[in-house]
Amino acid sequence: MASNKNKLAFLSMPAPASYVAGLGRGASGFTTRSDIGPAREGPSAEVIAEAQARRGEEPEIDPEQFQDPDNEYGLFAGTTYEQDDEEADKIYDDVDQKMDSRRRARREARENAELAKHRAERPKIQQQFADLKRGLSVVTDQEWESIPEVGNLTRKKRRKDERTFAVPDSIIVGDRSKSEYENSLDTRQQQASGFETPADTGTMTNFVEIGQARDKILSLKLDQISGTATTSGSATSVDPKGYLTSLNSVVLKTEAEIGDIKRARMLFDSLVKSNPKHAPGWIAAACLEEHAGRMVAARKLIKAGCEQCPKSDDVWLEAARLHNNDDAKVILANAVQHVGQSVKIWLAAADLEQDAKSKKRVLRKALENIPNSVRLWKETVNLEESATDARILLSRAVEVIPLSVELWLALARLETPERAKAVLNKARKSVPTSHEIWIAAGRLLEQGATGDDPDKTTETRNKELELVDKTIELGVRQLRQHQVLLTREQWLKEAERCESDGSPRTCEAIIKATVSMEVEEEDRLDTWVSDAESAEARGMVGTARAVLAYALKVFPDQRNLWRKAADLEKAHGTKESLDGVLSQAVHYCPQAEVLWLMSAKEKWLAGDVPAAREVLEKAFIANPESEQIWLAAVKLEAENGELGVARELLVRARTVADTERIWMKSAVFERQQGQYAAALETVSTALSKFPKFAKLYMVQGQIRQMEKQYSTARASYAAGLKACPKEITLWVLASKLEELDGKSIKARALLEKGRLVNPANEILWAESVGVEERSGGAAQAKAMLARGLQECPSSGLLWSMSIWAEPRPTRKSRSVDALKKSKDNPLITCTVARLFWTERKIEKARQWFSRSVATEQDKDIGDHWGWWLKFERQHGTPEYMEEVIRQCVAAEPHHGPVWQIIAKDDKNVGKSTKELLAMVADALQ
């Protein structure tokens, strides 16, 4: 045991000086610089300062030493920080905070604008492919599953190579030695003086310069981030307030984007190496680097692209874009040496100049190299402030480029009218295939004819305007001779352009000369009407008027065509033009009652009652048995207080025309005048002639009801229902009579019978619901409404009543169901507008009120206009109210429950639409 202890005693002893672990088994080890320390210590700061003083150099001062007020190691390093200093610092901090709060909004707005501009200029690749990603939403599951994997385009399963190999011992030993180091020198190193590191050049390592270089690199990085680097890059001026916000503006790319950029960079690098003469490849590579924020690399790439593709103007332009203004000028100057015939290069060089004089110099130099460029001439002329200089330039331009129509027209616009004619004649000879020159000649003649010359008579002006028609007609013929065949659509566009430019007579001349081209004889009327309607829809009233005028010359007996022309003049023309169209219309179509009535009404609205009478007298001669003309004459006399004349006209009308409507109007006229006995006598006579006319029974029953003779009124309604069981209004009037007489049960029975005779009628169901509500049976009314909706599922009237019958929280969901079921019925639209009104959503309510009177059919419902006016009275301005009234007067509504009650009241006879609208708005609840 003792001998064993003696054998292991060396483990507690220190190792010999020359002992190397593992040397006996062949491990030699290695020694690193950290084992033996540095070769020589560097000079201290005192030694460096002493050496600089000996050479007469001033100690280098850190430029940022006095920039940070919190770092006082410089100027105030030796002073004592007292309480006064602390109070001063607090005051300065308060001042800084106050100034910063005043500038913060402006600074943040500027920074947000710069950030938005930066993101717009450098969008992410993810944003560029956003539309394609949205397109993936339509990909079906089958299509998605059929997309092959990226790495296996052959759709064949490949066997994986799972072979294994033995690792050589040298790799294992080398990998093990990477983590080992030695802390002693071997014998050979000691013999070769391994503690001394020989220097080949004999110079010393300057660690001061290394530190300064590191500081300089850090400074440049900070300058790049803050955007305030100086030209030399040796000094920085970082804004302490906007530093963090500027860091936020730095685009942070995700790993996916970085991977995309790297892959794209590899692709473009392969592209420019395999095909260095391909200019778009260099441009794309430079744009990629710009997007990645590596402007230096982008400029290097585009510079290489300019060297490889010196004949591509796109590469030079991209290079100019990537550099600042001064460098771009140098780049474009070099570009001119290689591609001196490129107009884009010269224009880009002119755009880089700041003052007009320099731009002119560049453009004139460009014209010396490229005299046949129209664009360069136009840009040069646009820079001229004097019309004389521009005229001289254009004169030279048309000599150099005689085939440029634009230059000829520009020169003609700058010349006097007489000289302009000569210019256009020369242009026509130089370019005989240009229709623009003929149109310009027509416009020039129109300008001369419509100029402010007081000596010209109307006859002279008309003759000069006729020259416009002849010129355009001659131009069309000449163009056909030179095989220039423009389509009708092209000529119509030219006519619309002339109208937009203020030349209506030229527009009309173009229409006259070309509107009949390429049209079959049997399709002419429909085609021309379609052309006029489409032109009016685009706001080109002059073009539409010219098309209709030409069509009326070809088809003067088409009353629908005259009606369209009259409607166009009524909507967009003057009273004189409308009167002229209607006068011609009744001359060519004397049997058209509508045209006579329109003509008489327009004269009446203009206040010319005798002229309206004269028109109606002529209408009587042309249409002696016309019911509408007789009634219009009666209305004209009644509205103007000539009641005796109106009564005589009605008597004559009953003798001459003898229609059921004239008899009914006669009875209503007598009722309005309070002559109930005469009215009843007229109704009795009329019923003997027309027993199937329901309105006669209504008038008779209403007169009896006004006289409180309920039994005879009931008999009148009963006779009417027997003769006309399909007349809904009769059922409603009979029901209201019973309800007025206090017999709700009988009213309910009448409506039930009416619903059996007229199934699926929303008016009868709505009246039944109203009877139940007025009788106090809310539950019965709700049940009746549900039954009505079952029978009339798309009824807007019943759905509207259903919405208001719901509690307030559920009305919105009910309105959504109503809109779906009734297919945007105007009654539902108006109800939704009223719902928004109750919720104080003013703008939405106004929009929905506008939608409720959108179509021509919807505009005829007067109640909607009344609700809208009532809404504007409460929440709108006087301008909004006037607009509603104006639209309602133009629409002239005639229907609606409340509107008809007020309009047909005898007290309101003769009142205007505006007055009726105000009364309806007051009556609505």
PDB file of C-alpha atoms in Angstrom, residues 516-719:
ATOM      1  CA  SER A 516     -74.921  59.940 -92.639  1.00  0.00           C
ATOM      2  CA  MET A 517     -71.733  57.969 -93.372  1.00  0.00           C
ATOM      3  CA  GLU A 518     -71.711  54.179 -92.911  1.00  0.00           C
ATOM      4  CA  VAL A 519     -75.418  54.042 -91.992  1.00  0.00           C
ATOM      5  CA  GLU A 520     -77.987  51.833 -93.687  1.00  0.00           C
ATOM      6  CA  GLU A 521     -81.079  53.641 -94.919  1.00  0.00           C
ATOM      7  CA  GLU A 522     -83.491  51.714 -92.693  1.00  0.00           C
ATOM      8  CA  ASP A 523     -81.286  52.239 -89.607  1.00  0.00           C
ATOM      9  CA  ARG A 524     -80.764  55.965 -89.990  1.00  0.00           C
ATOM     10  CA  LEU A 525     -83.405  57.152 -87.545  1.00  0.00           C
ATOM     11  CA  ASP A 526     -82.463  54.793 -84.716  1.00  0.00           C
ATOM     12  CA  THR A 527     -78.735  55.421 -85.222  1.00  0.00           C
ATOM     13  CA  TRP A 528     -79.079  59.185 -85.178  1.00  0.00           C
ATOM     14  CA  VAL A 529     -81.327  59.159 -82.112  1.00  0.00           C
ATOM     15  CA  SER A 530     -78.789  56.947 -80.349  1.00  0.00           C
ATOM     16  CA  ASP A 531     -75.959  59.318 -81.343  1.00  0.00           C
ATOM     17  CA  ALA A 532     -77.875  62.291 -79.979  1.00  0.00           C
ATOM     18  CA  GLU A 533     -78.696  60.568 -76.695  1.00  0.00           C
ATOM     19  CA  SER A 534     -75.110  59.436 -76.129  1.00  0.00           C
ATOM     20  CA  ALA A 535     -73.787  62.920 -76.919  1.00  0.00           C
ATOM     21  CA  GLU A 536     -76.276  64.477 -74.485  1.00  0.00           C
ATOM     22  CA  ALA A 537     -75.253  61.973 -71.810  1.00  0.00           C
ATOM     23  CA  ARG A 538     -71.637  63.102 -72.234  1.00  0.00           C
ATOM     24  CA  GLY A 539     -72.673  66.751 -71.883  1.00  0.00           C
ATOM     25  CA  MET A 540     -72.141  67.580 -75.567  1.00  0.00           C
ATOM     26  CA  VAL A 541     -75.421  69.442 -76.120  1.00  0.00           C
ATOM     27  CA  GLY A 542     -74.298  71.172 -79.327  1.00  0.00           C
ATOM     28  CA  THR A 543     -73.408  67.853 -80.935  1.00  0.00           C
ATOM     29  CA  ALA A 544     -76.733  66.316 -79.914  1.00  0.00           C
ATOM     30  CA  ARG A 545     -78.601  69.366 -81.212  1.00  0.00           C
ATOM     31  CA  ALA A 546     -76.770  69.187 -84.556  1.00  0.00           C
ATOM     32  CA  VAL A 547     -77.509  65.457 -84.942  1.00  0.00           C
ATOM     33  CA  LEU A 548     -81.210  65.965 -84.192  1.00  0.00           C
ATOM     34  CA  ALA A 549     -81.390  68.949 -86.544  1.00  0.00           C
ATOM     35  CA  TYR A 550     -79.964  66.880 -89.389  1.00  0.00           C
ATOM     36  CA  ALA A 551     -82.292  63.990 -88.566  1.00  0.00           C
ATOM     37  CA  LEU A 552     -85.313  66.343 -88.596  1.00  0.00           C
ATOM     38  CA  LYS A 553     -84.357  67.568 -92.045  1.00  0.00           C
ATOM     39  CA  VAL A 554     -84.432  63.977 -93.267  1.00  0.00           C
ATOM     40  CA  PHE A 555     -87.498  62.924 -91.221  1.00  0.00           C
ATOM     41  CA  PRO A 556     -89.586  66.086 -90.695  1.00  0.00           C
ATOM     42  CA  ASP A 557     -92.792  64.163 -89.966  1.00  0.00           C
ATOM     43  CA  GLN A 558     -91.481  62.142 -87.018  1.00  0.00           C
ATOM     44  CA  ARG A 559     -93.284  63.523 -83.949  1.00  0.00           C
ATOM     45  CA  ASN A 560     -91.076  61.537 -81.512  1.00  0.00           C
ATOM     46  CA  LEU A 561     -88.008  63.141 -83.055  1.00  0.00           C
ATOM     47  CA  TRP A 562     -89.515  66.600 -82.603  1.00  0.00           C
ATOM     48  CA  ARG A 563     -90.382  65.688 -79.006  1.00  0.00           C
ATOM     49  CA  LYS A 564     -86.762  64.727 -78.321  1.00  0.00           C
ATOM     50  CA  ALA A 565     -85.522  67.970 -79.867  1.00  0.00           C
ATOM     51  CA  ALA A 566     -88.007  69.945 -77.741  1.00  0.00           C
ATOM     52  CA  ASP A 567     -86.978  68.097 -74.574  1.00  0.00           C
ATOM     53  CA  LEU A 568     -83.313  68.809 -75.368  1.00  0.00           C
ATOM     54  CA  GLU A 569     -83.994  72.526 -75.786  1.00  0.00           C
ATOM     55  CA  LYS A 570     -86.125  72.572 -72.644  1.00  0.00           C
ATOM     56  CA  ALA A 571     -83.347  70.995 -70.614  1.00  0.00           C
ATOM     57  CA  HIS A 572     -80.332  72.791 -72.072  1.00  0.00           C
ATOM     58  CA  GLY A 573     -81.513  75.559 -74.400  1.00  0.00           C
ATOM     59  CA  THR A 574     -83.152  78.953 -74.114  1.00  0.00           C
ATOM     60  CA  LYS A 575     -86.814  79.918 -74.306  1.00  0.00           C
ATOM     61  CA  GLU A 576     -86.298  81.321 -77.799  1.00  0.00           C
ATOM     62  CA  SER A 577     -84.670  78.117 -79.082  1.00  0.00           C
ATOM     63  CA  LEU A 578     -87.439  75.998 -77.515  1.00  0.00           C
ATOM     64  CA  ASP A 579     -90.118  78.203 -79.051  1.00  0.00           C
ATOM     65  CA  GLY A 580     -88.428  77.927 -82.427  1.00  0.00           C
ATOM     66  CA  VAL A 581     -88.260  74.131 -82.267  1.00  0.00           C
ATOM     67  CA  LEU A 582     -91.921  73.834 -81.188  1.00  0.00           C
ATOM     68  CA  SER A 583     -93.084  76.236 -83.904  1.00  0.00           C
ATOM     69  CA  GLN A 584     -91.384  74.103 -86.540  1.00  0.00           C
ATOM     70  CA  ALA A 585     -92.675  70.933 -84.876  1.00  0.00           C
ATOM     71  CA  VAL A 586     -96.367  71.919 -85.050  1.00  0.00           C
ATOM     72  CA  HIS A 587     -95.836  73.087 -88.621  1.00  0.00           C
ATOM     73  CA  TYR A 588     -94.498  69.715 -89.766  1.00  0.00           C
ATOM     74  CA  CYS A 589     -96.633  67.571 -87.412  1.00  0.00           C
ATOM     75  CA  PRO A 590    -100.001  69.366 -87.025  1.00  0.00           C
ATOM     76  CA  GLN A 591    -101.704  66.204 -85.741  1.00  0.00           C
ATOM     77  CA  ALA A 592     -99.289  65.829 -82.807  1.00  0.00           C
ATOM     78  CA  GLU A 593    -101.347  66.986 -79.808  1.00  0.00           C
ATOM     79  CA  VAL A 594     -98.391  66.760 -77.428  1.00  0.00           C
ATOM     80  CA  LEU A 595     -96.388  69.296 -79.434  1.00  0.00           C
ATOM     81  CA  TRP A 596     -99.293  71.759 -79.514  1.00  0.00           C
ATOM     82  CA  LEU A 597     -99.747  71.401 -75.761  1.00  0.00           C
ATOM     83  CA  MET A 598     -96.024  71.868 -75.097  1.00  0.00           C
ATOM     84  CA  SER A 599     -95.960  74.992 -77.224  1.00  0.00           C
ATOM     85  CA  ALA A 600     -99.020  76.463 -75.495  1.00  0.00           C
ATOM     86  CA  LYS A 601     -97.708  75.570 -72.023  1.00  0.00           C
ATOM     87  CA  GLU A 602     -94.303  77.157 -72.622  1.00  0.00           C
ATOM     88  CA  LYS A 603     -95.938  80.393 -73.785  1.00  0.00           C
ATOM     89  CA  TRP A 604     -98.268  80.305 -70.779  1.00  0.00           C
ATOM     90  CA  LEU A 605     -95.371  79.739 -68.358  1.00  0.00           C
ATOM     91  CA  ALA A 606     -93.527  82.628 -70.013  1.00  0.00           C
ATOM     92  CA  GLY A 607     -96.532  84.852 -69.152  1.00  0.00           C
ATOM     93  CA  ASP A 608     -97.765  85.266 -72.707  1.00  0.00           C
ATOM     94  CA  VAL A 609    -101.391  84.125 -72.306  1.00  0.00           C
ATOM     95  CA  PRO A 610    -102.669  85.574 -75.632  1.00  0.00           C
ATOM     96  CA  ALA A 611     -99.942  83.694 -77.513  1.00  0.00           C
ATOM     97  CA  ALA A 612    -100.926  80.489 -75.699  1.00  0.00           C
ATOM     98  CA  ARG A 613    -104.572  81.049 -76.698  1.00  0.00           C
ATOM     99  CA  GLU A 614    -103.475  81.604 -80.274  1.00  0.00           C
ATOM    100  CA  VAL A 615    -101.548  78.336 -80.277  1.00  0.00           C
ATOM    101  CA  LEU A 616    -104.556  76.453 -78.915  1.00  0.00           C
ATOM    102  CA  GLU A 617    -106.830  78.038 -81.532  1.00  0.00           C
ATOM    103  CA  LYS A 618    -104.542  76.748 -84.247  1.00  0.00           C
ATOM    104  CA  ALA A 619    -104.529  73.389 -82.503  1.00  0.00           C
ATOM    105  CA  PHE A 620    -108.369  73.332 -82.565  1.00  0.00           C
ATOM    106  CA  ILE A 621    -108.288  73.881 -86.300  1.00  0.00           C
ATOM    107  CA  ALA A 622    -105.821  71.025 -86.830  1.00  0.00           C
ATOM    108  CA  ASN A 623    -107.387  68.694 -84.221  1.00  0.00           C
ATOM    109  CA  PRO A 624    -111.074  69.581 -83.723  1.00  0.00           C
ATOM    110  CA  GLU A 625    -111.937  66.458 -81.736  1.00  0.00           C
ATOM    111  CA  SER A 626    -108.848  66.327 -79.519  1.00  0.00           C
ATOM    112  CA  GLU A 627    -109.767  65.777 -75.900  1.00  0.00           C
ATOM    113  CA  GLN A 628    -106.385  66.963 -74.574  1.00  0.00           C
ATOM    114  CA  ILE A 629    -106.490  70.252 -76.471  1.00  0.00           C
ATOM    115  CA  TRP A 630    -110.025  71.037 -75.281  1.00  0.00           C
ATOM    116  CA  LEU A 631    -109.071  70.330 -71.672  1.00  0.00           C
ATOM    117  CA  ALA A 632    -105.875  72.374 -72.008  1.00  0.00           C
ATOM    118  CA  ALA A 633    -107.916  75.317 -73.268  1.00  0.00           C
ATOM    119  CA  VAL A 634    -110.337  74.958 -70.350  1.00  0.00           C
ATOM    120  CA  LYS A 635    -107.443  74.829 -67.861  1.00  0.00           C
ATOM    121  CA  LEU A 636    -105.843  77.900 -69.432  1.00  0.00           C
ATOM    122  CA  GLU A 637    -109.016  79.947 -69.121  1.00  0.00           C
ATOM    123  CA  ALA A 638    -109.801  78.689 -65.625  1.00  0.00           C
ATOM    124  CA  GLU A 639    -106.299  79.409 -64.348  1.00  0.00           C
ATOM    125  CA  ASN A 640    -106.547  82.965 -65.680  1.00  0.00           C
ATOM    126  CA  GLY A 641    -109.949  83.628 -64.057  1.00  0.00           C
ATOM    127  CA  GLU A 642    -112.070  83.314 -67.202  1.00  0.00           C
ATOM    128  CA  LEU A 643    -114.568  80.910 -65.637  1.00  0.00           C
ATOM    129  CA  GLY A 644    -117.398  81.731 -68.021  1.00  0.00           C
ATOM    130  CA  VAL A 645    -115.208  81.109 -71.038  1.00  0.00           C
ATOM    131  CA  ALA A 646    -113.995  77.854 -69.497  1.00  0.00           C
ATOM    132  CA  ARG A 647    -117.611  76.701 -68.926  1.00  0.00           C
ATOM    133  CA  GLU A 648    -118.552  77.530 -72.500  1.00  0.00           C
ATOM    134  CA  LEU A 649    -115.509  75.627 -73.757  1.00  0.00           C
ATOM    135  CA  LEU A 650    -116.558  72.589 -71.736  1.00  0.00           C
ATOM    136  CA  VAL A 651    -120.062  72.736 -73.199  1.00  0.00           C
ATOM    137  CA  ARG A 652    -118.637  72.933 -76.724  1.00  0.00           C
ATOM    138  CA  ALA A 653    -116.172  70.164 -75.909  1.00  0.00           C
ATOM    139  CA  ARG A 654    -118.988  67.864 -74.727  1.00  0.00           C
ATOM    140  CA  THR A 655    -120.732  68.533 -78.014  1.00  0.00           C
ATOM    141  CA  VAL A 656    -117.723  68.207 -80.317  1.00  0.00           C
ATOM    142  CA  ALA A 657    -115.485  65.674 -78.607  1.00  0.00           C
ATOM    143  CA  ASP A 658    -118.024  63.986 -76.267  1.00  0.00           C
ATOM    144  CA  THR A 659    -115.582  61.814 -74.315  1.00  0.00           C
ATOM    145  CA  GLU A 660    -115.959  60.390 -70.812  1.00  0.00           C
ATOM    146  CA  ARG A 661    -112.991  62.401 -69.543  1.00  0.00           C
ATOM    147  CA  ILE A 662    -114.486  65.689 -70.760  1.00  0.00           C
ATOM    148  CA  TRP A 663    -117.749  64.880 -68.936  1.00  0.00           C
ATOM    149  CA  MET A 664    -115.817  64.034 -65.777  1.00  0.00           C
ATOM    150  CA  LYS A 665    -113.784  67.273 -65.984  1.00  0.00           C
ATOM    151  CA  SER A 666    -117.029  69.216 -66.482  1.00  0.00           C
ATOM    152  CA  ALA A 667    -118.481  67.754 -63.293  1.00  0.00           C
ATOM    153  CA  VAL A 668    -115.270  68.440 -61.361  1.00  0.00           C
ATOM    154  CA  PHE A 669    -115.225  72.033 -62.684  1.00  0.00           C
ATOM    155  CA  GLU A 670    -118.768  72.615 -61.429  1.00  0.00           C
ATOM    156  CA  ARG A 671    -117.901  71.054 -58.073  1.00  0.00           C
ATOM    157  CA  GLN A 672    -114.865  73.325 -57.730  1.00  0.00           C
ATOM    158  CA  GLN A 673    -117.099  76.336 -58.318  1.00  0.00           C
ATOM    159  CA  GLY A 674    -119.531  75.123 -55.649  1.00  0.00           C
ATOM    160  CA  GLN A 675    -122.297  74.273 -58.119  1.00  0.00           C
ATOM    161  CA  TYR A 676    -123.101  70.870 -56.633  1.00  0.00           C
ATOM    162  CA  ALA A 677    -126.510  70.543 -58.305  1.00  0.00           C
ATOM    163  CA  ALA A 678    -125.098  71.241 -61.753  1.00  0.00           C
ATOM    164  CA  ALA A 679    -122.247  68.839 -61.058  1.00  0.00           C
ATOM    165  CA  LEU A 680    -124.647  66.046 -60.030  1.00  0.00           C
ATOM    166  CA  GLU A 681    -126.765  66.664 -63.113  1.00  0.00           C
ATOM    167  CA  THR A 682    -123.668  66.500 -65.325  1.00  0.00           C
ATOM    168  CA  VAL A 683    -122.583  63.237 -63.632  1.00  0.00           C
ATOM    169  CA  SER A 684    -126.049  61.681 -64.095  1.00  0.00           C
ATOM    170  CA  THR A 685    -126.041  62.557 -67.794  1.00  0.00           C
ATOM    171  CA  ALA A 686    -122.509  61.223 -68.161  1.00  0.00           C
ATOM    172  CA  LEU A 687    -123.355  57.947 -66.389  1.00  0.00           C
ATOM    173  CA  SER A 688    -126.154  57.337 -68.803  1.00  0.00           C
ATOM    174  CA  LYS A 689    -123.608  57.561 -71.613  1.00  0.00           C
ATOM    175  CA  PHE A 690    -120.595  55.959 -69.914  1.00  0.00           C
ATOM    176  CA  PRO A 691    -121.801  53.545 -67.183  1.00  0.00           C
ATOM    177  CA  LYS A 692    -118.436  51.798 -66.960  1.00  0.00           C
ATOM    178  CA  PHE A 693    -116.370  54.917 -66.169  1.00  0.00           C
ATOM    179  CA  ALA A 694    -115.430  54.586 -62.469  1.00  0.00           C
ATOM    180  CA  LYS A 695    -114.360  58.202 -61.884  1.00  0.00           C
ATOM    181  CA  LEU A 696    -117.927  59.413 -62.494  1.00  0.00           C
ATOM    182  CA  TYR A 697    -119.132  57.258 -59.559  1.00  0.00           C
ATOM    183  CA  MET A 698    -116.266  58.623 -57.436  1.00  0.00           C
ATOM    184  CA  VAL A 699    -117.207  62.249 -58.203  1.00  0.00           C
ATOM    185  CA  GLN A 700    -120.877  61.566 -57.497  1.00  0.00           C
ATOM    186  CA  GLY A 701    -120.094  59.814 -54.209  1.00  0.00           C
ATOM    187  CA  GLN A 702    -117.706  62.542 -53.076  1.00  0.00           C
ATOM    188  CA  ILE A 703    -120.299  65.262 -53.776  1.00  0.00           C
ATOM    189  CA  ARG A 704    -122.943  63.342 -51.790  1.00  0.00           C
ATOM    190  CA  GLN A 705    -120.411  62.829 -48.999  1.00  0.00           C
ATOM    191  CA  MET A 706    -119.624  66.558 -48.910  1.00  0.00           C
ATOM    192  CA  GLU A 707    -123.373  67.212 -48.548  1.00  0.00           C
ATOM    193  CA  LYS A 708    -123.474  64.729 -45.608  1.00  0.00           C
ATOM    194  CA  GLN A 709    -125.820  62.464 -47.591  1.00  0.00           C
ATOM    195  CA  TYR A 710    -124.124  59.229 -46.552  1.00  0.00           C
ATOM    196  CA  SER A 711    -126.876  56.902 -47.731  1.00  0.00           C
ATOM    197  CA  THR A 712    -126.959  58.280 -51.281  1.00  0.00           C
ATOM    198  CA  ALA A 713    -123.146  58.386 -51.329  1.00  0.00           C
ATOM    199  CA  ARG A 714    -123.133  54.744 -50.251  1.00  0.00           C
ATOM    200  CA  ALA A 715    -125.540  53.942 -53.055  1.00  0.00           C
ATOM    201  CA  SER A 716    -123.285  55.740 -55.586  1.00  0.00           C
ATOM    202  CA  TYR A 717    -120.241  53.768 -54.442  1.00  0.00           C
ATOM    203  CA  ALA A 718    -122.218  50.521 -54.471  1.00  0.00           C
ATOM    204  CA  ALA A 719    -123.353  51.159 -58.039  1.00  0.00           C
TER     205      ALA A 719
END
